[in-house]
Amino acid sequence: MLSTKDLNKRFGSLVVAQDIALELPAGVRYALIGPNGAGKTTLINLLTGLLAPDAGQIFLAGREISALRPEARVRAGLARTFQINTLFAGLTPLESVAIAVLEREGHAHNWWRALPAFGAAIEEAHGLLAKLRLAPVEHRATRELAYGQQRLLEIALALATRPRVLLLDEPAAGVPQDESAELFAAIAGLSQELTVLFIEHDMNVVFRFAERIIVMVGGRILAEGTPGEVARDARVREVYLGKHARAA
Amino acid sequence: MRPLEAAFWAATLLPFVVTPSYLALASQVAITALFALSLDLILGYAGIVSLGHAAYFGFGAYTAGLLSKHDFGEPLTGLVLAAIAAGLLGYVTSHLIVRFRHLALIMLTLGLGLLLAEAANSASWLTGGADGLQGVKTAPLLGFKFDLYGRTAYAYSLAVLFLLFLVARRIIHSPFGLALRGIRENARRMPAIGAPSLAHLRKVYTIAAVMAGAAGALLTQTTSTVSLEVLSFGRSADVLVILILGGAGRLYGGIVGAIIYMVARDQFASMNPQYWYFWVGLLLVAVVLFLPNGVLGGLSALYKRPE
């Protein structure tokens, strides 16, 4: 569904992505792990077009998207969330999600008809929020929401674009451990056709929710495989997983 | 339209009977309110801070003036053509403007405004330069002459303000208006939910330029003069002050701000013409300290408190 060919990026002398070749099939849950500074968020920024690669290509469903602007990649079916909440603080969750739905449906350019005329889009936004249990707060200003709810809204905004591939940059960042299981349960409950790649540091969560794991170190992909394969991989144990693997 | 809004617009007719000797001022207020409303669309809703919005006002003013100077003085045609001309300028400059934010944007709008003002100054063969455009004669509006008391002028300005206000009101309640608020709240998130922010911003900037141009044309037609002042930095700064005073992002903010500012200026200036800006300064400091969201922001906070 999503693949890359020889993706390279350096900031000065610092190599943040080197010969990244990915091949994510449809409907698979991937975890992207690696120590801090391994280039995980950079990879998401490259895939979504926030950063331009020095070399390499990106394909979504067989179509090259390397030259597309970020918003065009989203319309092609590639959505993401942010590690640090990147929300519309002064808008309500319903308004926020409605923006994404209206944009997807091509209504956002309409400056003549009032919002109530777009009932189907508002209804869809409401339904999406209800699925993530945000319906009770959908009319509050986003800045007033509890932190965990804001993390869920991050995901709701991405889902409103009806992605084929969803990239989650530490979806549970800053969320207490007991709540993070709940958050990942919501992610696990997403459509089985959706390809999901999430960055996560908590190995319990990774081994519980990921079908496959990609390990990045120093801008390179070190290993890729099922949780079992990755846990047995000697190189992974050595540079990254050592203590966790013993614990598991 | 809610009852309060209906009452407000009904009250705008009061000057005809209550203060008939102030209709010329009332007309200026309506024109300034329209100018502030156009700034509100880009600043209050889309978050584009501009220190050069007079460029479009002045462009509209000069377009209307040149048309009527060359025997094309029918006001409605002049108004439409001037608005279109300002819109074209807005569309062209928007390609540059929307790529910048914050300090760079302020410098850029300031620079474009100064550029146009100086160009108008040096092209005196066309604009009359520092002497102003000579020979502007506005034909009667639908048979009504522009009288000395400003009756026609106020009726005309008010009608145009009201119509364009309704347009602005529709815009902000539309999906496009919601997208603009999204850009204002978080420009970084918008592309990530598939929104072409720059295209949205170009569009609203063009619409705002059309409205500013219409306001400029109204000033030309109701006063039968055009001077370089319509393009001045002072006018750009004043309209920003007016909008912040009234409350940005509140639709009525520009109108309320224009009423307070223009009436206060008229009163202060007649008392003490030299030190008028002293009072403006005082007013600004007071607003920022006590009403950070403008007069309307203060009023709505007061209104919400008992809940």
Coordinates of C-alpha atoms in Angstrom, one line a residue:
Chain A
M1 CA 0.0 0.0 0.0
L2 CA 2.8 2.4 1.0
S3 CA 6.3 1.9 -0.2
T4 CA 9.5 3.8 -0.5
K5 CA 12.6 3.4 -2.7
D6 CA 16.0 4.5 -1.4
L7 CA 14.8 7.5 0.6
N8 CA 17.7 9.7 1.7
K9 CA 17.8 12.8 3.8
R10 CA 20.6 14.6 5.6
F11 CA 20.7 17.8 7.7
G12 CA 24.3 19.1 7.0
S13 CA 26.5 16.2 8.0
L14 CA 23.8 14.5 10.0
V15 CA 22.2 11.6 8.2
V16 CA 18.6 11.3 9.3
A17 CA 17.4 8.9 6.6
Q18 CA 19.6 6.5 4.6
D19 CA 18.4 4.2 1.9
I20 CA 15.0 3.7 3.5
A21 CA 13.1 1.0 1.6
L22 CA 9.7 0.3 3.0
E23 CA 6.9 -2.0 1.8
L24 CA 3.8 -1.8 3.9
P25 CA 0.9 -4.0 2.7
A26 CA -2.7 -3.1 3.1
G27 CA -4.3 -3.6 6.5
V28 CA -1.2 -4.4 8.5
R29 CA -0.4 -2.8 11.9
Y30 CA 3.2 -1.7 12.0
A31 CA 5.1 -0.4 14.9
L32 CA 8.1 1.9 14.2
I33 CA 10.6 1.7 17.0
G34 CA 14.1 2.9 17.6
P35 CA 16.1 5.0 20.1
N36 CA 15.7 8.8 20.3
G37 CA 17.2 10.4 17.2
A38 CA 16.9 7.3 15.1
G39 CA 14.9 9.3 12.5
K40 CA 11.4 8.0 13.2
T41 CA 9.6 11.3 13.1
T42 CA 11.8 12.5 10.2
L43 CA 10.6 9.4 8.3
I44 CA 7.0 10.4 8.9
N45 CA 7.8 14.0 7.8
L46 CA 9.4 12.7 4.6
L47 CA 6.5 10.4 3.8
T48 CA 3.9 13.1 4.4
G49 CA 5.8 15.8 2.5
L50 CA 6.7 18.1 5.4
L51 CA 10.3 17.4 4.5
A52 CA 11.6 17.0 1.0
P53 CA 14.0 14.0 0.6
D54 CA 17.4 14.5 -0.9
A55 CA 16.8 11.4 -3.0
G56 CA 14.3 8.6 -3.3
Q57 CA 10.7 7.9 -4.2
I58 CA 7.5 7.3 -2.3
F59 CA 4.6 5.3 -3.6
L60 CA 1.0 5.1 -2.3
A61 CA -1.2 2.3 -3.8
G62 CA 1.2 2.1 -6.7
R63 CA 1.1 5.8 -7.5
E64 CA 4.2 7.9 -7.0
I65 CA 3.5 10.7 -4.6
S66 CA 7.0 12.0 -4.1
A67 CA 6.2 15.3 -5.9
L68 CA 2.8 16.0 -4.3
R69 CA 2.3 18.7 -1.7
P70 CA 1.4 17.6 1.8
E71 CA -2.4 18.3 1.4
A72 CA -2.4 16.4 -1.9
R73 CA -0.8 13.3 -0.3
V74 CA -3.6 13.5 2.4
R75 CA -6.2 13.5 -0.4
A76 CA -4.5 10.5 -2.0
G77 CA -5.0 8.6 1.3
L78 CA -2.0 9.2 3.5
A79 CA -2.9 10.8 6.9
R80 CA -0.8 11.4 10.0
T81 CA -1.1 12.5 13.6
F82 CA 1.5 14.6 15.6
Q83 CA 3.6 13.7 18.6
I84 CA 2.8 17.1 20.1
N85 CA -0.9 18.0 19.9
T86 CA -1.4 20.0 16.7
L87 CA -5.1 20.9 17.1
F88 CA -7.4 23.9 16.6
A89 CA -7.4 25.2 20.1
G90 CA -10.2 27.7 19.7
L91 CA -12.5 25.5 17.6
T92 CA -14.7 22.7 19.0
P93 CA -13.9 19.0 18.1
L94 CA -17.0 18.9 15.9
E95 CA -15.9 22.0 14.0
S96 CA -12.3 20.6 13.7
V97 CA -13.4 17.2 12.3
A98 CA -16.0 18.9 10.1
I99 CA -13.2 20.9 8.4
A100 CA -11.5 17.7 7.4
V101 CA -14.7 16.1 6.2
L102 CA -15.8 19.1 4.2
E103 CA -12.4 19.4 2.7
R104 CA -12.4 15.7 1.7
E105 CA -15.9 16.1 0.1
G106 CA -14.8 19.2 -1.8
H107 CA -17.1 21.6 0.0
A108 CA -14.4 23.7 1.7
H109 CA -14.3 26.1 -1.2
N110 CA -18.0 26.9 -0.8
W111 CA -18.3 30.4 0.6
W112 CA -21.9 30.9 -0.2
R113 CA -24.0 28.3 1.7
A114 CA -24.3 28.2 5.4
L115 CA -22.8 25.2 7.4
P116 CA -26.2 23.7 8.4
A117 CA -26.7 22.9 4.6
F118 CA -23.9 20.4 4.9
G119 CA -25.7 18.1 7.4
A120 CA -24.2 14.9 6.1
A121 CA -20.7 16.1 6.7
I122 CA -21.5 17.4 10.2
E123 CA -23.3 14.1 10.9
E124 CA -20.2 12.1 9.7
A125 CA -18.0 14.3 12.0
H126 CA -20.3 13.6 14.9
G127 CA -20.3 9.8 14.2
L128 CA -16.5 9.7 14.0
L129 CA -16.2 11.6 17.4
A130 CA -18.8 9.3 18.9
K131 CA -16.8 6.2 17.8
L132 CA -13.8 7.6 19.7
R133 CA -16.1 8.5 22.6
L134 CA -15.6 12.3 22.2
A135 CA -19.3 13.0 21.4
P136 CA -19.9 14.3 25.0
V137 CA -17.3 17.1 24.6
E138 CA -17.8 17.8 20.8
H139 CA -19.2 21.3 21.5
R140 CA -16.5 22.4 24.0
A141 CA -13.5 24.4 22.9
T142 CA -10.7 22.0 22.1
R143 CA -8.3 23.8 24.5
E144 CA -10.7 22.8 27.4
L145 CA -10.5 19.1 26.6
A146 CA -8.6 16.7 28.9
Y147 CA -5.2 15.8 27.5
G148 CA -6.2 12.2 26.7
Q149 CA -9.2 13.4 24.8
Q150 CA -7.0 15.8 22.8
R151 CA -4.8 12.8 21.8
L152 CA -8.0 11.0 20.6
L153 CA -9.0 14.1 18.6
E154 CA -5.6 14.0 16.9
I155 CA -6.6 10.5 15.6
A156 CA -10.2 11.6 14.8
L157 CA -8.8 14.5 12.6
A158 CA -6.6 12.0 10.6
L159 CA -9.5 9.5 10.3
A160 CA -11.8 12.2 8.9
T161 CA -9.7 12.3 5.8
R162 CA -10.6 8.6 5.2
P163 CA -7.0 7.5 4.8
R164 CA -5.7 4.2 3.4
V165 CA -2.5 4.6 5.4
L166 CA -2.4 6.2 8.8
L167 CA 0.8 7.3 10.4
L168 CA 0.6 7.8 14.2
D169 CA 3.5 9.7 15.7
E170 CA 3.6 8.5 19.4
P171 CA -0.2 8.6 19.7
A172 CA 0.0 8.0 23.5
A173 CA 2.8 10.5 24.1
G174 CA 2.3 12.0 27.6
V175 CA -0.7 9.8 28.3
P176 CA -0.6 7.8 31.6
Q177 CA 0.0 4.1 31.1
D178 CA -3.5 2.9 32.1
E179 CA -5.1 5.3 29.6
S180 CA -2.6 4.5 26.9
A181 CA -4.0 0.9 26.7
E182 CA -7.4 2.4 26.1
L183 CA -6.0 4.6 23.4
F184 CA -4.4 1.7 21.6
A185 CA -7.5 -0.4 21.9
A186 CA -9.3 2.4 19.9
I187 CA -6.5 2.2 17.3
A188 CA -6.8 -1.6 17.2
G189 CA -10.5 -1.2 16.6
L190 CA -10.0 0.7 13.4
S191 CA -11.0 -0.7 10.0
Q192 CA -9.0 -3.9 9.1
E193 CA -8.4 -2.4 5.6
L194 CA -6.5 0.5 7.0
T195 CA -2.7 0.3 7.1
V196 CA -1.4 1.7 10.4
L197 CA 2.2 2.6 11.3
F198 CA 2.7 3.9 14.8
I199 CA 5.8 5.1 16.6
E200 CA 5.8 4.0 20.3
H201 CA 8.4 3.6 23.0
D202 CA 6.5 1.3 25.4
M203 CA 7.5 -2.2 24.3
N204 CA 4.5 -3.8 26.1
V205 CA 2.2 -1.8 23.8
V206 CA 4.3 -2.5 20.8
F207 CA 4.3 -6.2 21.2
R208 CA 0.7 -6.3 22.0
F209 CA -0.7 -4.2 19.2
A210 CA 1.8 -4.5 16.3
E211 CA 1.6 -7.3 13.7
R212 CA 5.0 -6.3 12.4
I213 CA 7.8 -4.1 13.7
I214 CA 10.3 -1.9 11.9
V215 CA 13.5 -1.0 13.9
M216 CA 15.3 2.2 13.0
V217 CA 18.8 3.2 14.2
G218 CA 20.8 6.2 13.0
G219 CA 18.5 6.9 10.0
R220 CA 18.6 3.3 8.7
I221 CA 16.2 0.5 8.9
L222 CA 18.0 -2.1 11.0
A223 CA 15.3 -4.8 11.0
E224 CA 11.8 -5.6 9.9
G225 CA 9.6 -8.5 10.9
T226 CA 7.0 -10.0 13.2
P227 CA 7.4 -9.2 16.9
G228 CA 8.8 -12.7 17.4
E229 CA 11.4 -12.3 14.7
V230 CA 12.4 -8.8 15.9
A231 CA 12.7 -10.0 19.5
R232 CA 15.0 -12.8 18.4
D233 CA 17.2 -10.6 16.1
A234 CA 20.6 -10.4 17.6
R235 CA 21.5 -7.0 16.2
V236 CA 18.3 -5.5 17.5
R237 CA 18.9 -7.0 20.9
E238 CA 22.4 -5.6 20.9
V239 CA 21.7 -2.0 19.8
Y240 CA 18.2 -1.4 21.1
L241 CA 16.1 -4.1 22.6
G242 CA 18.6 -5.8 24.9
K243 CA 17.0 -5.2 28.3
H244 CA 13.4 -5.4 27.0
A245 CA 14.0 -8.7 25.3
R246 CA 15.4 -10.2 28.5
A247 CA 12.4 -8.9 30.4
A248 CA 10.1 -10.5 27.8
Chain B
M1 CA -30.9 37.7 11.4
R2 CA -31.3 37.9 15.2
P3 CA -33.3 40.6 16.9
L4 CA -30.2 42.4 18.2
E5 CA -28.7 42.5 14.8
A6 CA -32.0 43.8 13.2
A7 CA -32.2 46.5 15.9
F8 CA -28.6 47.5 15.2
W9 CA -29.2 48.0 11.5
A10 CA -32.4 49.8 12.2
A11 CA -30.4 52.1 14.4
T12 CA -28.0 52.9 11.6
L13 CA -31.0 54.8 10.0
L14 CA -31.3 57.1 13.0
P15 CA -28.7 59.7 11.8
F16 CA -31.2 60.7 9.1
V17 CA -33.6 62.0 11.7
V18 CA -31.6 62.5 14.9
T19 CA -28.4 64.1 13.7
P20 CA -29.0 65.3 10.1
S21 CA -26.1 67.7 10.3
Y22 CA -23.7 64.8 10.9
L23 CA -24.6 62.8 7.8
A24 CA -21.2 63.5 6.2
L25 CA -19.5 62.0 9.2
A26 CA -22.0 59.1 9.3
S27 CA -21.1 58.4 5.7
Q28 CA -17.3 58.4 6.6
V29 CA -18.1 56.0 9.5
A30 CA -19.9 53.6 7.2
I31 CA -17.1 53.7 4.7
T32 CA -14.5 53.1 7.4
A33 CA -16.6 50.3 8.8
L34 CA -16.7 48.6 5.4
F35 CA -12.9 48.9 5.2
A36 CA -12.5 47.5 8.7
L37 CA -14.9 44.7 7.9
S38 CA -12.7 43.7 4.9
L39 CA -9.6 43.7 7.2
D40 CA -11.6 41.5 9.7
L41 CA -12.0 38.8 7.0
I42 CA -8.3 38.4 6.6
L43 CA -7.1 39.3 10.1
G44 CA -9.9 38.3 12.4
Y45 CA -10.9 35.1 10.5
A46 CA -7.8 34.0 8.5
G47 CA -5.1 35.4 10.8
I48 CA -3.3 37.5 8.1
V49 CA -1.9 40.6 9.9
S50 CA -1.6 43.5 7.5
L51 CA -0.1 46.9 7.9
G52 CA -0.7 47.8 4.3
H53 CA -4.4 47.2 3.8
A54 CA -4.9 50.8 2.5
A55 CA -3.2 49.7 -0.7
Y56 CA -6.5 48.1 -1.9
F57 CA -8.6 50.9 -0.4
G58 CA -6.6 53.5 -2.2
F59 CA -6.5 51.5 -5.4
G60 CA -10.3 51.4 -5.4
A61 CA -10.4 55.1 -4.6
Y62 CA -8.1 56.1 -7.4
T63 CA -9.8 53.8 -9.9
A64 CA -13.2 55.3 -9.1
G65 CA -11.7 58.8 -9.2
L66 CA -10.0 58.3 -12.6
L67 CA -13.2 56.8 -14.1
S68 CA -15.3 59.8 -13.1
K69 CA -12.6 62.3 -14.1
H70 CA -12.7 60.8 -17.6
D71 CA -16.5 61.3 -17.9
F72 CA -17.4 57.9 -16.6
G73 CA -19.0 59.2 -13.4
E74 CA -21.9 56.9 -13.0
P75 CA -21.4 55.8 -9.4
L76 CA -22.6 52.2 -9.4
T77 CA -20.6 51.2 -12.4
G78 CA -17.6 53.0 -11.0
L79 CA -18.0 51.2 -7.7
V80 CA -18.1 47.8 -9.3
L81 CA -15.2 48.5 -11.6
A82 CA -13.1 49.9 -8.7
A83 CA -13.9 46.9 -6.6
I84 CA -12.9 44.6 -9.4
A85 CA -9.6 46.5 -10.0
A86 CA -8.8 46.3 -6.3
G87 CA -9.6 42.6 -6.3
L88 CA -7.2 42.0 -9.2
L89 CA -4.5 43.8 -7.3
G90 CA -5.4 41.7 -4.3
Y91 CA -5.3 38.5 -6.3
V92 CA -1.9 39.3 -7.7
T93 CA -0.3 40.3 -4.4
S94 CA -2.0 37.5 -2.5
H95 CA 0.4 35.0 -4.2
L96 CA 3.3 36.7 -2.3
I97 CA 1.4 37.6 0.9
V98 CA 0.1 34.1 1.8
R99 CA 3.5 32.5 1.8
F100 CA 4.5 34.5 4.9
R101 CA 3.4 34.8 8.5
H102 CA 4.1 36.8 11.6
L103 CA 6.8 39.5 11.4
A104 CA 7.7 38.8 7.8
L105 CA 4.1 39.3 6.8
I106 CA 3.8 42.6 8.7
M107 CA 7.0 43.8 6.9
L108 CA 5.8 42.6 3.5
T109 CA 2.3 44.2 3.8
L110 CA 3.9 47.4 5.1
G111 CA 6.4 47.4 2.2
L112 CA 3.7 46.8 -0.5
G113 CA 1.6 49.6 1.0
L114 CA 4.5 52.1 1.0
L115 CA 5.4 51.0 -2.5
L116 CA 2.0 51.7 -3.9
A117 CA 1.7 55.0 -2.1
E118 CA 5.1 56.2 -3.4
A119 CA 4.2 55.0 -6.9
A120 CA 1.0 57.1 -6.8
N121 CA 3.0 60.0 -5.6
S122 CA 5.5 59.9 -8.4
A123 CA 2.9 59.2 -11.1
S124 CA 1.5 62.7 -10.8
W125 CA 0.5 62.8 -14.5
L126 CA -2.1 60.1 -13.6
T127 CA -2.9 60.7 -10.0
G128 CA -2.2 64.4 -9.5
G129 CA 0.5 63.5 -7.0
A130 CA 0.5 65.4 -3.8
D131 CA -2.1 67.8 -5.0
G132 CA -4.7 65.0 -5.3
L133 CA -6.7 64.0 -8.3
Q134 CA -8.4 67.0 -9.9
G135 CA -11.7 67.1 -11.7
V136 CA -13.5 64.2 -10.0
K137 CA -17.2 64.6 -10.6
T138 CA -19.6 61.9 -9.5
A139 CA -22.9 61.7 -11.5
P140 CA -26.2 61.5 -9.5
L141 CA -26.9 58.1 -8.0
L142 CA -30.1 56.7 -9.6
G143 CA -31.3 60.2 -10.1
F144 CA -30.3 61.4 -6.6
K145 CA -27.6 64.1 -6.5
F146 CA -24.9 64.0 -3.9
D147 CA -26.2 66.8 -1.7
L148 CA -24.2 69.1 0.6
Y149 CA -25.7 67.6 3.7
G150 CA -24.6 64.1 2.8
R151 CA -28.1 62.5 2.7
T152 CA -27.4 60.6 -0.6
A153 CA -23.8 59.9 0.5
Y154 CA -24.9 58.3 3.8
A155 CA -27.7 56.3 2.2
Y156 CA -25.3 55.1 -0.5
S157 CA -22.5 54.2 1.8
L158 CA -24.8 52.5 4.3
A159 CA -26.5 50.4 1.6
V160 CA -23.2 49.2 0.2
L161 CA -21.9 48.5 3.7
F162 CA -25.1 46.5 4.5
L163 CA -24.9 44.4 1.3
L164 CA -21.3 43.6 1.7
F165 CA -21.8 42.9 5.4
L166 CA -24.4 40.3 4.4
V167 CA -21.8 38.8 2.0
A168 CA -19.1 38.7 4.8
R169 CA -21.7 37.1 7.1
R170 CA -22.4 34.4 4.6
I171 CA -18.7 33.8 4.1
I172 CA -17.9 33.3 7.8
H173 CA -20.8 30.9 8.3
S174 CA -19.8 28.8 5.3
P175 CA -17.5 25.8 5.1
F176 CA -14.9 28.1 3.6
G177 CA -15.3 30.4 6.6
L178 CA -14.8 27.4 8.9
A179 CA -11.6 26.4 7.0
L180 CA -10.3 30.0 7.4
R181 CA -10.8 29.7 11.2
G182 CA -8.9 26.5 11.0
I183 CA -6.0 28.2 9.3
R184 CA -6.0 30.9 11.9
E185 CA -6.1 28.4 14.8
N186 CA -3.4 26.1 13.4
A187 CA -1.9 26.7 10.0
R188 CA 0.4 23.7 10.5
R189 CA -2.4 21.2 10.9
M190 CA -4.5 22.3 7.9
P191 CA -2.3 20.6 5.2
A192 CA -2.3 17.4 7.3
I193 CA -6.1 17.2 7.0
G194 CA -6.0 17.7 3.3
A195 CA -6.7 21.5 3.2
P196 CA -5.0 23.6 0.6
S197 CA -4.4 26.5 3.0
L198 CA -2.6 28.8 0.6
A199 CA -5.4 28.6 -2.0
H200 CA -8.0 29.4 0.8
L201 CA -5.9 32.4 1.9
R202 CA -5.5 33.7 -1.6
K203 CA -9.2 33.6 -2.1
V204 CA -10.1 35.4 1.1
Y205 CA -7.4 37.9 0.5
T206 CA -8.8 38.7 -2.9
I207 CA -12.4 39.0 -1.5
A208 CA -11.1 41.4 1.2
A209 CA -9.3 43.5 -1.4
V210 CA -12.6 43.7 -3.4
M211 CA -14.4 45.0 -0.3
A212 CA -11.6 47.4 0.6
G213 CA -11.6 48.7 -3.0
A214 CA -15.4 49.2 -2.8
A215 CA -14.9 51.2 0.4
G216 CA -12.2 53.4 -1.3
A217 CA -14.5 54.0 -4.3
L218 CA -17.3 55.1 -1.9
L219 CA -15.0 57.6 -0.3
T220 CA -14.1 59.0 -3.7
Q221 CA -17.6 59.2 -4.9
T222 CA -19.2 60.6 -1.8
T223 CA -16.5 63.3 -1.3
S224 CA -15.6 63.9 -5.0
T225 CA -11.9 64.0 -4.0
V226 CA -9.0 61.6 -4.0
S227 CA -5.8 62.4 -2.3
L228 CA -2.7 60.4 -1.5
E229 CA -4.0 60.0 2.0
V230 CA -6.2 57.1 0.8
L231 CA -3.0 55.0 0.3
S232 CA -1.1 56.2 3.4
F233 CA 0.4 54.2 6.1
G234 CA -1.8 56.2 8.5
R235 CA -4.9 54.8 6.9
S236 CA -3.6 51.2 7.2
A237 CA -2.7 51.7 10.8
D238 CA -6.0 53.4 11.7
V239 CA -8.1 50.6 10.3
L240 CA -6.0 48.1 12.2
V241 CA -6.6 50.1 15.4
I242 CA -10.3 50.4 14.7
L243 CA -10.6 46.6 14.2
I244 CA -8.7 45.8 17.4
L245 CA -10.7 48.4 19.3
G246 CA -14.0 46.9 18.2
G247 CA -12.9 43.3 18.4
A248 CA -11.3 41.3 15.6
G249 CA -12.9 38.1 14.4
R250 CA -16.4 39.2 15.5
L251 CA -18.0 40.4 12.3
Y252 CA -19.4 43.5 14.0
G253 CA -16.0 44.4 15.5
G254 CA -15.0 46.6 12.6
I255 CA -18.3 48.4 12.5
V256 CA -18.4 49.1 16.3
G257 CA -14.8 50.1 16.2
A258 CA -15.4 52.5 13.3
I259 CA -18.3 54.2 15.1
I260 CA -16.3 54.7 18.3
Y261 CA -13.1 55.8 16.7
M262 CA -14.6 58.1 14.1
V263 CA -17.0 59.8 16.5
A264 CA -14.3 60.1 19.1
R265 CA -11.8 61.6 16.6
D266 CA -14.5 64.1 15.4
Q267 CA -15.1 65.2 19.0
F268 CA -11.4 65.2 20.2
A269 CA -10.3 66.9 17.0
S270 CA -12.8 69.7 17.4
M271 CA -11.6 70.3 21.0
N272 CA -7.9 69.9 20.4
P273 CA -6.9 69.2 16.8
Q274 CA -3.1 69.0 17.5
Y275 CA -3.1 66.3 20.1
W276 CA -5.6 64.0 18.7
Y277 CA -3.2 61.1 18.5
F278 CA -2.5 61.5 22.2
W279 CA -6.1 60.4 22.8
V280 CA -5.8 57.6 20.3
G281 CA -2.7 56.3 22.2
L282 CA -4.6 56.5 25.5
L283 CA -7.6 54.7 24.0
L284 CA -5.3 51.9 22.6
V285 CA -3.5 51.3 25.9
A286 CA -6.8 51.3 27.7
V287 CA -8.3 48.8 25.3
V288 CA -5.3 46.4 25.4
L289 CA -5.2 46.6 29.2
F290 CA -8.9 46.2 30.0
L291 CA -10.5 44.8 26.8
P292 CA -7.9 42.6 25.1
N293 CA -10.6 41.2 22.8
G294 CA -11.9 44.7 21.9
V295 CA -15.2 46.4 22.9
L296 CA -17.3 43.5 21.6
G297 CA -15.1 40.9 23.3
G298 CA -15.6 42.8 26.6
L299 CA -19.4 43.0 26.1
S300 CA -19.7 39.3 25.3
A301 CA -17.7 38.4 28.4
L302 CA -20.0 40.6 30.4
Y303 CA -23.0 39.0 28.8
K304 CA -21.8 35.4 29.5
R305 CA -20.8 36.0 33.1
P306 CA -24.2 35.2 34.7
E307 CA -24.4 31.7 33.3

